[in-house]
Amino acid sequence: MANLSVRDLVCTASLGVAAVGISLFIYAKVTGTGFCKKKCDKKGSVVNQNIKKGDSKVVDTFDLEDIGDKKVFCRCWRSASFPYCDGSHNKHNTETGDNVGPLIVGKKSN
């Protein structure tokens, strides 16, 4: 080891780092653990996880006269009372770091 130059040591260290990086990449691919598994998981990326899953598209229509003074609508798709907001976005935001909130529709206050 005393006969190795600085250049030789740098080359050897570079090869070692590259080998470790490639090994970790292959391990992550083979085991499916990936470095962004939670964020990149295809099943976890579905926005609507349980509301009207039998429908090809979820559409809710409201007449403005029926809304009254104010209604609060869900935009996170986690509400048990969908399409109305029940505050489920708070838990979703805490778990995911997201910042989604409800849609509030009401009469303009003067």
Short mmCIF file of N, CA and C in Angstrom, two decimals:
data_model
loop_
_atom_site.label_atom_id
_atom_site.label_comp_id
_atom_site.label_asym_id
_atom_site.label_seq_id
_atom_site.Cartn_x
_atom_site.Cartn_y
_atom_site.Cartn_z
N MET A 1 0.82 -1.19 0.00
CA MET A 1 0.00 0.00 0.00
C MET A 1 0.87 1.25 0.00
N ALA A 2 2.06 1.15 0.52
CA ALA A 2 2.96 2.30 0.56
C ALA A 2 3.42 2.71 -0.83
N ASN A 3 3.35 1.80 -1.80
CA ASN A 3 3.81 2.09 -3.16
C ASN A 3 2.74 2.77 -4.00
N LEU A 4 1.50 2.90 -3.50
CA LEU A 4 0.42 3.50 -4.28
C LEU A 4 0.51 5.03 -4.25
N SER A 5 0.33 5.62 -5.40
CA SER A 5 0.33 7.08 -5.48
C SER A 5 -1.06 7.61 -5.12
N VAL A 6 -1.15 8.91 -4.96
CA VAL A 6 -2.44 9.55 -4.66
C VAL A 6 -3.42 9.27 -5.79
N ARG A 7 -2.92 9.31 -7.01
CA ARG A 7 -3.78 9.04 -8.18
C ARG A 7 -4.34 7.62 -8.12
N ASP A 8 -3.50 6.65 -7.75
CA ASP A 8 -3.96 5.27 -7.64
C ASP A 8 -5.02 5.13 -6.55
N LEU A 9 -4.82 5.80 -5.43
CA LEU A 9 -5.79 5.74 -4.33
C LEU A 9 -7.13 6.36 -4.74
N VAL A 10 -7.09 7.48 -5.45
CA VAL A 10 -8.31 8.14 -5.90
C VAL A 10 -9.06 7.24 -6.89
N CYS A 11 -8.34 6.62 -7.81
CA CYS A 11 -8.98 5.71 -8.78
C CYS A 11 -9.61 4.51 -8.08
N THR A 12 -8.90 3.95 -7.13
CA THR A 12 -9.41 2.79 -6.39
C THR A 12 -10.65 3.17 -5.58
N ALA A 13 -10.61 4.32 -4.92
CA ALA A 13 -11.76 4.78 -4.14
C ALA A 13 -12.95 5.06 -5.05
N SER A 14 -12.71 5.64 -6.21
CA SER A 14 -13.80 5.92 -7.16
C SER A 14 -14.47 4.64 -7.63
N LEU A 15 -13.67 3.64 -7.94
CA LEU A 15 -14.23 2.35 -8.36
C LEU A 15 -15.05 1.72 -7.23
N GLY A 16 -14.55 1.85 -6.01
CA GLY A 16 -15.28 1.30 -4.86
C GLY A 16 -16.63 1.98 -4.66
N VAL A 17 -16.65 3.30 -4.77
CA VAL A 17 -17.90 4.06 -4.62
C VAL A 17 -18.87 3.70 -5.73
N ALA A 18 -18.37 3.59 -6.96
CA ALA A 18 -19.23 3.22 -8.09
C ALA A 18 -19.80 1.82 -7.90
N ALA A 19 -18.98 0.88 -7.42
CA ALA A 19 -19.45 -0.49 -7.19
C ALA A 19 -20.54 -0.52 -6.13
N VAL A 20 -20.36 0.23 -5.06
CA VAL A 20 -21.38 0.28 -4.00
C VAL A 20 -22.67 0.89 -4.54
N GLY A 21 -22.57 1.98 -5.31
CA GLY A 21 -23.76 2.62 -5.88
C GLY A 21 -24.52 1.70 -6.82
N ILE A 22 -23.80 1.01 -7.69
CA ILE A 22 -24.45 0.08 -8.62
C ILE A 22 -25.09 -1.07 -7.86
N SER A 23 -24.40 -1.56 -6.84
CA SER A 23 -24.95 -2.66 -6.02
C SER A 23 -26.24 -2.24 -5.33
N LEU A 24 -26.27 -1.03 -4.76
CA LEU A 24 -27.48 -0.54 -4.10
C LEU A 24 -28.62 -0.37 -5.09
N PHE A 25 -28.32 0.13 -6.28
CA PHE A 25 -29.34 0.31 -7.31
C PHE A 25 -29.94 -1.03 -7.71
N ILE A 26 -29.09 -2.03 -7.96
CA ILE A 26 -29.57 -3.36 -8.34
C ILE A 26 -30.37 -3.98 -7.21
N TYR A 27 -29.90 -3.86 -5.97
CA TYR A 27 -30.63 -4.39 -4.82
C TYR A 27 -32.02 -3.77 -4.72
N ALA A 28 -32.11 -2.45 -4.90
CA ALA A 28 -33.40 -1.76 -4.81
C ALA A 28 -34.34 -2.22 -5.91
N LYS A 29 -33.83 -2.43 -7.11
CA LYS A 29 -34.67 -2.88 -8.22
C LYS A 29 -35.14 -4.31 -8.01
N VAL A 30 -34.25 -5.19 -7.57
CA VAL A 30 -34.59 -6.60 -7.40
C VAL A 30 -35.58 -6.80 -6.25
N THR A 31 -35.37 -6.12 -5.15
CA THR A 31 -36.24 -6.31 -3.98
C THR A 31 -37.49 -5.45 -4.04
N GLY A 32 -37.52 -4.46 -4.93
CA GLY A 32 -38.69 -3.59 -5.05
C GLY A 32 -38.79 -2.58 -3.92
N THR A 33 -37.70 -2.36 -3.19
CA THR A 33 -37.75 -1.41 -2.08
C THR A 33 -37.52 0.01 -2.55
N GLY A 34 -36.83 0.22 -3.62
CA GLY A 34 -36.62 1.54 -4.21
C GLY A 34 -36.39 2.66 -3.21
N PHE A 35 -35.80 3.73 -3.64
CA PHE A 35 -35.51 4.85 -2.76
C PHE A 35 -36.69 5.79 -2.63
N CYS A 36 -37.64 5.74 -3.55
CA CYS A 36 -38.83 6.59 -3.46
C CYS A 36 -40.08 5.73 -3.49
N LYS A 37 -40.02 4.58 -2.86
CA LYS A 37 -41.12 3.62 -2.91
C LYS A 37 -42.44 4.25 -2.48
N LYS A 38 -42.45 4.99 -1.38
CA LYS A 38 -43.70 5.55 -0.88
C LYS A 38 -44.29 6.57 -1.85
N LYS A 39 -43.46 7.44 -2.43
CA LYS A 39 -43.95 8.47 -3.33
C LYS A 39 -44.21 7.95 -4.73
N CYS A 40 -43.46 6.94 -5.17
CA CYS A 40 -43.54 6.49 -6.56
C CYS A 40 -44.44 5.27 -6.74
N ASP A 41 -44.94 4.70 -5.66
CA ASP A 41 -45.78 3.51 -5.76
C ASP A 41 -47.00 3.82 -6.61
N LYS A 42 -47.21 3.03 -7.67
CA LYS A 42 -48.29 3.32 -8.61
C LYS A 42 -49.65 3.27 -7.92
N LYS A 43 -49.87 2.27 -7.06
CA LYS A 43 -51.15 2.16 -6.38
C LYS A 43 -51.38 3.35 -5.46
N GLY A 44 -50.35 3.83 -4.82
CA GLY A 44 -50.46 4.97 -3.92
C GLY A 44 -50.65 6.30 -4.63
N SER A 45 -50.41 6.31 -5.94
CA SER A 45 -50.53 7.56 -6.67
C SER A 45 -51.94 7.80 -7.20
N VAL A 46 -52.85 6.85 -6.99
CA VAL A 46 -54.24 7.03 -7.42
C VAL A 46 -54.89 8.05 -6.50
N VAL A 47 -55.49 9.08 -7.08
CA VAL A 47 -56.10 10.13 -6.29
C VAL A 47 -57.35 9.61 -5.59
N ASN A 48 -58.28 9.07 -6.35
CA ASN A 48 -59.53 8.55 -5.80
C ASN A 48 -59.32 7.09 -5.43
N GLN A 49 -59.27 6.81 -4.12
CA GLN A 49 -58.99 5.45 -3.68
C GLN A 49 -60.24 4.64 -3.36
N ASN A 50 -61.41 5.29 -3.14
CA ASN A 50 -62.58 4.48 -2.78
C ASN A 50 -63.93 5.11 -3.06
N ILE A 51 -64.03 6.20 -3.77
CA ILE A 51 -65.31 6.87 -3.97
C ILE A 51 -65.86 6.55 -5.35
N LYS A 52 -67.05 5.93 -5.39
CA LYS A 52 -67.74 5.60 -6.64
C LYS A 52 -66.81 4.92 -7.65
N LYS A 53 -66.09 3.90 -7.20
CA LYS A 53 -65.11 3.23 -8.06
C LYS A 53 -65.77 2.50 -9.23
N GLY A 54 -67.05 2.21 -9.15
CA GLY A 54 -67.75 1.55 -10.25
C GLY A 54 -68.05 2.48 -11.42
N ASP A 55 -68.00 3.77 -11.19
CA ASP A 55 -68.26 4.75 -12.25
C ASP A 55 -66.99 5.01 -13.05
N SER A 56 -67.15 5.26 -14.35
CA SER A 56 -65.97 5.56 -15.17
C SER A 56 -65.41 6.94 -14.84
N LYS A 57 -66.26 7.85 -14.39
CA LYS A 57 -65.83 9.20 -13.99
C LYS A 57 -66.76 9.69 -12.89
N VAL A 58 -66.20 10.25 -11.84
CA VAL A 58 -67.00 10.77 -10.74
C VAL A 58 -67.36 12.22 -11.02
N VAL A 59 -68.67 12.48 -11.12
CA VAL A 59 -69.16 13.83 -11.38
C VAL A 59 -70.31 14.10 -10.42
N ASP A 60 -70.25 15.22 -9.71
CA ASP A 60 -71.33 15.65 -8.84
C ASP A 60 -71.76 17.05 -9.27
N THR A 61 -73.07 17.24 -9.43
CA THR A 61 -73.60 18.52 -9.88
C THR A 61 -74.48 19.12 -8.79
N PHE A 62 -74.34 20.44 -8.59
CA PHE A 62 -75.14 21.14 -7.59
C PHE A 62 -75.72 22.39 -8.21
N ASP A 63 -76.95 22.70 -7.82
CA ASP A 63 -77.59 23.95 -8.25
C ASP A 63 -77.17 25.04 -7.26
N LEU A 64 -76.75 26.17 -7.77
CA LEU A 64 -76.29 27.25 -6.90
C LEU A 64 -77.35 27.70 -5.90
N GLU A 65 -78.62 27.65 -6.30
CA GLU A 65 -79.67 28.05 -5.36
C GLU A 65 -79.80 27.08 -4.20
N ASP A 66 -79.41 25.82 -4.39
CA ASP A 66 -79.49 24.82 -3.33
C ASP A 66 -78.33 24.92 -2.34
N ILE A 67 -77.30 25.64 -2.69
CA ILE A 67 -76.12 25.72 -1.82
C ILE A 67 -76.40 26.55 -0.57
N GLY A 68 -77.20 27.57 -0.69
CA GLY A 68 -77.47 28.42 0.47
C GLY A 68 -76.33 29.38 0.72
N ASP A 69 -76.01 29.63 2.00
CA ASP A 69 -74.97 30.59 2.34
C ASP A 69 -73.56 30.07 2.04
N LYS A 70 -73.30 28.80 2.41
CA LYS A 70 -71.95 28.27 2.23
C LYS A 70 -71.96 26.74 2.25
N LYS A 71 -71.15 26.14 1.38
CA LYS A 71 -70.91 24.69 1.39
C LYS A 71 -69.41 24.48 1.24
N VAL A 72 -68.90 23.43 1.87
CA VAL A 72 -67.48 23.11 1.82
C VAL A 72 -67.33 21.75 1.15
N PHE A 73 -66.63 21.74 0.01
CA PHE A 73 -66.48 20.53 -0.79
C PHE A 73 -65.08 19.94 -0.67
N CYS A 74 -65.01 18.62 -0.72
CA CYS A 74 -63.75 17.88 -0.60
C CYS A 74 -62.96 17.95 -1.91
N ARG A 75 -61.64 18.16 -1.79
CA ARG A 75 -60.76 18.10 -2.95
C ARG A 75 -59.66 17.05 -2.78
N CYS A 76 -59.63 16.35 -1.64
CA CYS A 76 -58.57 15.37 -1.42
C CYS A 76 -59.05 13.94 -1.69
N TRP A 77 -60.32 13.74 -1.91
CA TRP A 77 -60.92 12.43 -2.19
C TRP A 77 -60.84 11.48 -1.00
N ARG A 78 -60.63 11.97 0.20
CA ARG A 78 -60.53 11.11 1.38
C ARG A 78 -61.76 11.23 2.29
N SER A 79 -62.66 12.15 1.99
CA SER A 79 -63.80 12.43 2.86
C SER A 79 -64.80 11.27 2.89
N ALA A 80 -65.25 10.91 4.09
CA ALA A 80 -66.28 9.88 4.23
C ALA A 80 -67.64 10.41 3.79
N SER A 81 -67.80 11.72 3.75
CA SER A 81 -69.07 12.33 3.33
C SER A 81 -68.93 12.99 1.96
N PHE A 82 -68.07 12.44 1.10
CA PHE A 82 -67.83 13.00 -0.23
C PHE A 82 -69.14 13.19 -0.95
N PRO A 83 -69.37 14.30 -1.61
CA PRO A 83 -68.45 15.33 -2.06
C PRO A 83 -68.22 16.44 -1.04
N TYR A 84 -68.82 16.33 0.13
CA TYR A 84 -68.62 17.36 1.15
C TYR A 84 -67.36 17.06 1.97
N CYS A 85 -66.70 18.09 2.43
CA CYS A 85 -65.47 17.95 3.20
C CYS A 85 -65.80 17.57 4.65
N ASP A 86 -65.05 16.61 5.19
CA ASP A 86 -65.19 16.27 6.60
C ASP A 86 -63.88 16.48 7.36
N GLY A 87 -62.91 17.15 6.72
CA GLY A 87 -61.63 17.42 7.36
C GLY A 87 -60.59 16.33 7.17
N SER A 88 -60.89 15.31 6.37
CA SER A 88 -59.95 14.21 6.15
C SER A 88 -58.64 14.68 5.53
N HIS A 89 -58.67 15.83 4.86
CA HIS A 89 -57.45 16.34 4.23
C HIS A 89 -56.37 16.66 5.27
N ASN A 90 -56.77 16.94 6.50
CA ASN A 90 -55.78 17.25 7.55
C ASN A 90 -54.87 16.05 7.80
N LYS A 91 -55.46 14.86 7.92
CA LYS A 91 -54.67 13.64 8.12
C LYS A 91 -53.83 13.35 6.88
N HIS A 92 -54.45 13.49 5.70
CA HIS A 92 -53.74 13.28 4.43
C HIS A 92 -52.53 14.21 4.33
N ASN A 93 -52.71 15.48 4.66
CA ASN A 93 -51.61 16.45 4.58
C ASN A 93 -50.48 16.10 5.55
N THR A 94 -50.84 15.65 6.75
CA THR A 94 -49.83 15.27 7.74
C THR A 94 -49.03 14.07 7.27
N GLU A 95 -49.72 13.07 6.70
CA GLU A 95 -49.05 11.84 6.26
C GLU A 95 -48.19 12.04 5.03
N THR A 96 -48.61 12.90 4.11
CA THR A 96 -47.94 13.01 2.82
C THR A 96 -47.13 14.29 2.64
N GLY A 97 -47.33 15.28 3.50
CA GLY A 97 -46.67 16.56 3.30
C GLY A 97 -47.37 17.41 2.26
N ASP A 98 -48.56 16.99 1.85
CA ASP A 98 -49.34 17.73 0.85
C ASP A 98 -49.95 18.97 1.52
N ASN A 99 -50.58 19.83 0.73
CA ASN A 99 -51.20 21.03 1.30
C ASN A 99 -52.61 21.25 0.77
N VAL A 100 -53.29 20.16 0.41
CA VAL A 100 -54.64 20.28 -0.15
C VAL A 100 -55.63 20.72 0.92
N GLY A 101 -56.61 21.49 0.50
CA GLY A 101 -57.68 21.94 1.39
C GLY A 101 -59.00 21.87 0.66
N PRO A 102 -60.08 22.24 1.32
CA PRO A 102 -61.40 22.13 0.71
C PRO A 102 -61.69 23.27 -0.27
N LEU A 103 -62.73 23.07 -1.07
CA LEU A 103 -63.28 24.12 -1.92
C LEU A 103 -64.47 24.70 -1.17
N ILE A 104 -64.44 25.98 -0.89
CA ILE A 104 -65.54 26.62 -0.16
C ILE A 104 -66.32 27.48 -1.15
N VAL A 105 -67.63 27.18 -1.27
CA VAL A 105 -68.50 27.90 -2.18
C VAL A 105 -69.58 28.57 -1.35
N GLY A 106 -69.75 29.87 -1.55
CA GLY A 106 -70.78 30.57 -0.80
C GLY A 106 -71.06 31.93 -1.39
N LYS A 107 -72.04 32.58 -0.79
CA LYS A 107 -72.39 33.92 -1.22
C LYS A 107 -71.32 34.90 -0.78
N LYS A 108 -71.10 35.91 -1.59
CA LYS A 108 -70.12 36.93 -1.28
C LYS A 108 -70.66 37.80 -0.15
N SER A 109 -69.83 37.97 0.89
CA SER A 109 -70.27 38.82 2.00
C SER A 109 -69.93 40.27 1.69
N ASN A 110 -70.86 41.16 2.01
CA ASN A 110 -70.66 42.59 1.69
C ASN A 110 -69.99 43.31 2.81
#
